[in-house]
GROMACS .gro file of C-alpha atoms in nm:
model
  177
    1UNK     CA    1   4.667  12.179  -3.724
    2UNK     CA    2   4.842  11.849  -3.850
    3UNK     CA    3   4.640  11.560  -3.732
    4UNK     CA    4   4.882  11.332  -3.548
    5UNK     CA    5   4.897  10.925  -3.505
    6UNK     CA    6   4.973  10.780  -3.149
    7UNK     CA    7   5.310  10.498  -3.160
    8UNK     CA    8   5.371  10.297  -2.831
    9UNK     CA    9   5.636  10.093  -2.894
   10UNK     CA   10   5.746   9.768  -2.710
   11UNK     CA   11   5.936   9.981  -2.401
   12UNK     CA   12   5.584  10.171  -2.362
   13UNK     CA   13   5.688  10.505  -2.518
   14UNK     CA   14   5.408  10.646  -2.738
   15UNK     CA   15   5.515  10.873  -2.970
   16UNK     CA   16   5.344  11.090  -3.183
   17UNK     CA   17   5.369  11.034  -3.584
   18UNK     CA   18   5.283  11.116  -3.947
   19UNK     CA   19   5.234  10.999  -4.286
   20UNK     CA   20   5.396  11.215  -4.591
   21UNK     CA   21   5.184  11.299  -4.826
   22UNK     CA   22   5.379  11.244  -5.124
   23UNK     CA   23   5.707  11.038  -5.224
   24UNK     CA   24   5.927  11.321  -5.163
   25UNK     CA   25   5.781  11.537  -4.835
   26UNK     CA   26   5.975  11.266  -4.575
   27UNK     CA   27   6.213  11.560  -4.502
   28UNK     CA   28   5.903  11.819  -4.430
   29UNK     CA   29   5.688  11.552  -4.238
   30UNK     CA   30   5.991  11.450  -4.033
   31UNK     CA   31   6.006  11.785  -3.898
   32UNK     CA   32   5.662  11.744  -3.844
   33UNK     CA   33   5.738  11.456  -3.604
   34UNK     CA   34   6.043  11.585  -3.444
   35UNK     CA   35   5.817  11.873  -3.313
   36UNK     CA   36   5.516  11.665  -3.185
   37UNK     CA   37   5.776  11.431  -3.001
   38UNK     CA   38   5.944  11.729  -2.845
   39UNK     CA   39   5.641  11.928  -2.757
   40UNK     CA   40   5.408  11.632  -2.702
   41UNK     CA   41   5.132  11.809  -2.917
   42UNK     CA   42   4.996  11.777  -3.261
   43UNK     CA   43   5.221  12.073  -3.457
   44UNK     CA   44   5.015  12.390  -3.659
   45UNK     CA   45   5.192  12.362  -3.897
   46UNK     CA   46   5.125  12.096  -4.228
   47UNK     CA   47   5.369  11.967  -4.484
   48UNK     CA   48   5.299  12.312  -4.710
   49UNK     CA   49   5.437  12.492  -4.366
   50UNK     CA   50   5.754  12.308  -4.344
   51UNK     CA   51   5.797  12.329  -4.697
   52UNK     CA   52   5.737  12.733  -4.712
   53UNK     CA   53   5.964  12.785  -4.426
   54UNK     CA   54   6.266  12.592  -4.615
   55UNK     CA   55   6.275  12.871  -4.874
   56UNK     CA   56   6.437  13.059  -4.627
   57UNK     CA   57   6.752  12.826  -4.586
   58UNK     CA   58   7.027  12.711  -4.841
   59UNK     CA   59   6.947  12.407  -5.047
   60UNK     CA   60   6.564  12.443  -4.996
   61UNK     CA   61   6.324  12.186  -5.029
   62UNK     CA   62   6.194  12.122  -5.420
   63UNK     CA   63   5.931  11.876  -5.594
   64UNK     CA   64   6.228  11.680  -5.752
   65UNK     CA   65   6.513  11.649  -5.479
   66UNK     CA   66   6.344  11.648  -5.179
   67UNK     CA   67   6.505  11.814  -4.878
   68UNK     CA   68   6.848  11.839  -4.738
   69UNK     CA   69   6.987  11.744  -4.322
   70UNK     CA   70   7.101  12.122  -4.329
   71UNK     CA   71   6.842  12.335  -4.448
   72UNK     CA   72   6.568  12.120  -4.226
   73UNK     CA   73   6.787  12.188  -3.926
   74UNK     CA   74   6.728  12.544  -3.971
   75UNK     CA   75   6.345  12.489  -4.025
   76UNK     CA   76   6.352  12.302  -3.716
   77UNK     CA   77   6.500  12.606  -3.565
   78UNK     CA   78   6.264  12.787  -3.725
   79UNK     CA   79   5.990  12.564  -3.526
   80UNK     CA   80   6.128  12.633  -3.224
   81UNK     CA   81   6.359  12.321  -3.204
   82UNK     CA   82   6.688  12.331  -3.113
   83UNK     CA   83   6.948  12.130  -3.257
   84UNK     CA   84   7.243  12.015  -3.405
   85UNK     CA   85   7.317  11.796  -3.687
   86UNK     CA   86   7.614  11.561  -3.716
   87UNK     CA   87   7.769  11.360  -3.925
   88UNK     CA   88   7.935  10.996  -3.847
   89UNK     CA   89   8.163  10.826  -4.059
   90UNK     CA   90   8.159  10.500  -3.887
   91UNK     CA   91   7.893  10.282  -3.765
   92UNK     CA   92   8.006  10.243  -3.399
   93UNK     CA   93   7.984  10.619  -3.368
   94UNK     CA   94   7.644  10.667  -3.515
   95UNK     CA   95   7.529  10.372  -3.299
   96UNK     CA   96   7.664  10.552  -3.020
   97UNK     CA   97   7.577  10.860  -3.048
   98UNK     CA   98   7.169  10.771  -3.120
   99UNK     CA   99   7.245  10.568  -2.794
  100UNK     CA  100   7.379  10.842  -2.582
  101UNK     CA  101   7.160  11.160  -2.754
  102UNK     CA  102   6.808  10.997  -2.843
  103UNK     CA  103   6.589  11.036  -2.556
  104UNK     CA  104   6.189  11.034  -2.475
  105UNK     CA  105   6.141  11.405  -2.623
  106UNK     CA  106   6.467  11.448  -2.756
  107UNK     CA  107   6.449  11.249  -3.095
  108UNK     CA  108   6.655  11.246  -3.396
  109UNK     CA  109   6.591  11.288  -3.767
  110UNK     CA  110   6.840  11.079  -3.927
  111UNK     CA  111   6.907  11.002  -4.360
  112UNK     CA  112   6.903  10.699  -4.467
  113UNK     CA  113   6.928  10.568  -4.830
  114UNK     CA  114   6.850  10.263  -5.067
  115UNK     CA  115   6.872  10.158  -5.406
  116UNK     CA  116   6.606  10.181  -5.644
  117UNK     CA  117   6.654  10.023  -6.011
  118UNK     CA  118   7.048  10.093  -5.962
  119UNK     CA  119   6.958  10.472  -5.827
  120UNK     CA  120   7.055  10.580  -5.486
  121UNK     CA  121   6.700  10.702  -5.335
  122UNK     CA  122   6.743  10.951  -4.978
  123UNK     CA  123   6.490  10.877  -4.738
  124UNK     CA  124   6.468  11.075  -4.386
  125UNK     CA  125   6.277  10.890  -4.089
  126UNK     CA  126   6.295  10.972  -3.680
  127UNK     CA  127   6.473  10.752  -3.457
  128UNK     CA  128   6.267  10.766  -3.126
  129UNK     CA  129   6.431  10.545  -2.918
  130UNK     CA  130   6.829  10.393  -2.918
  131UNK     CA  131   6.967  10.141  -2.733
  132UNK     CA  132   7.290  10.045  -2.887
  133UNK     CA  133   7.348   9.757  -2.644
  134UNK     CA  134   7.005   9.597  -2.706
  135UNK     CA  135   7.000   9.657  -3.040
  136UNK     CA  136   6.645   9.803  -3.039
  137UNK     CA  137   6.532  10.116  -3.232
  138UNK     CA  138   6.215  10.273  -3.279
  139UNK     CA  139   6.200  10.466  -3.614
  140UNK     CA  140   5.912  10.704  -3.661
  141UNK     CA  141   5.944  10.654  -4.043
  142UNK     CA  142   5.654  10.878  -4.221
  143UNK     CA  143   5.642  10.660  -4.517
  144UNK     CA  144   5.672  10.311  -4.407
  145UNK     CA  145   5.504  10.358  -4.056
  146UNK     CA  146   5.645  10.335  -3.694
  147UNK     CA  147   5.852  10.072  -3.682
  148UNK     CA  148   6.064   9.871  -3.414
  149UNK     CA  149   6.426   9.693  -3.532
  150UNK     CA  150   6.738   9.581  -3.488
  151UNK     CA  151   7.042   9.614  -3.677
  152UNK     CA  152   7.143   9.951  -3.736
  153UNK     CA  153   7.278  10.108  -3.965
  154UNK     CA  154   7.069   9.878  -4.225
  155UNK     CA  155   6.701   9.904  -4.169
  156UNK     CA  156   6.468   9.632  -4.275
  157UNK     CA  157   6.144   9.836  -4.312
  158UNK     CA  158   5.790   9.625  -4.270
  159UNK     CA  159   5.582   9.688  -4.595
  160UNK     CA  160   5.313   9.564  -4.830
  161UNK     CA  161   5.599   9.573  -5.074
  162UNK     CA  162   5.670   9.262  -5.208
  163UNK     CA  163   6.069   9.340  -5.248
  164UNK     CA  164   6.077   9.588  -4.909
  165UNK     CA  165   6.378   9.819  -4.974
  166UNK     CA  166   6.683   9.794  -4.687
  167UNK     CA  167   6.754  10.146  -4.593
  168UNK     CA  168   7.096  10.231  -4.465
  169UNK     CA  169   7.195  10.521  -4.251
  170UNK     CA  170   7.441  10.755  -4.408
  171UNK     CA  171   7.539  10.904  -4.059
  172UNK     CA  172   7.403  11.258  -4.150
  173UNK     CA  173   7.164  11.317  -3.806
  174UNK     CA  174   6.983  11.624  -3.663
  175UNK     CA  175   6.950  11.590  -3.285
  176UNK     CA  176   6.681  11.785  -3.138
  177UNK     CA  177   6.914  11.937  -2.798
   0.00000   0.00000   0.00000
């Protein structure tokens, strides 16, 4: 069993979350937290789970790449998770669509991506809670923590780092349905 964290963010949601265990298992230990938020219990499965169960699906996970939207939409299936991914070309609609889809046990894994020593990095965190109007987003991000913000598409993650990276969506999200 996968050993869970507890959130509660500012609108007194608690959420369950997890730290990867390596620089690229975000994609594996964001289906880890899509299924804990959905079922409200800690998952059976581990990172190695997740990872196995990719295999199965085009464009599986691998110690270089990472994971891809697709192939962890079917491992979410896999895990009992229905969903559907979707991809938004402009802001408004991704803002809108988190707004009108994300909902306490109904999150979304959503890609994001930054530059790293002029090298576009993909990073996958969960958006727990949307309100486009307010501006206010709680991302269940497994390597930078739970975080609440403003301003999305960019995210301004809170770190030790001292040059924090600014994610920005790419529109590619899984909604769990």
């Amino acid at each position: 069993m996968t050993a869970m964290t507890s959130f509660t963010d500012k609108h007194n949601r608690t959420y369950k979350t997890y730290r990867q265990k390596t620089q690229v298992t975000c994609g594996p230990a964001c289906c880890l937290i899509m299924w804990a938020n959905v079922y409200h219990a800690d998952p059976i499965a581990d990172e190695g789970g997740v990872i196995a169960l990719s295999q199965a699906y085009p464009k599986p996970w691998n110690h270089s790449t990472g994971a891809e939207i697709n192939n962890l939409s079917g491992v979410l299936r896999s895990m009992a998770v229905p969903n559907q991914v979707e991809t938004f070309a402009s802001t408004g609609d991704l803002r809108s669509a988190l707004h009108r889809r994300v909902h306490f046990g109904k999150p979304a894994l959503a890609f994001a991506e930054w530059e790293v020593d002029a090298t576009v990095v993909g990073h996958f965190v969960v958006v727990g809670y949307a309100d486009a109007r307010a501006d206010e987003w709680t991302i269940l991000d497994p390597m930078n923590g739970s975080q609440e913000t403003t301003g999305i598409p960019a995210y301004y993650p809170v770190t030790d780092d001292a040059d924090p990276p600014v994610l920005r969506f790419t529109g590619a999200v899984v909604f769990a349905l």
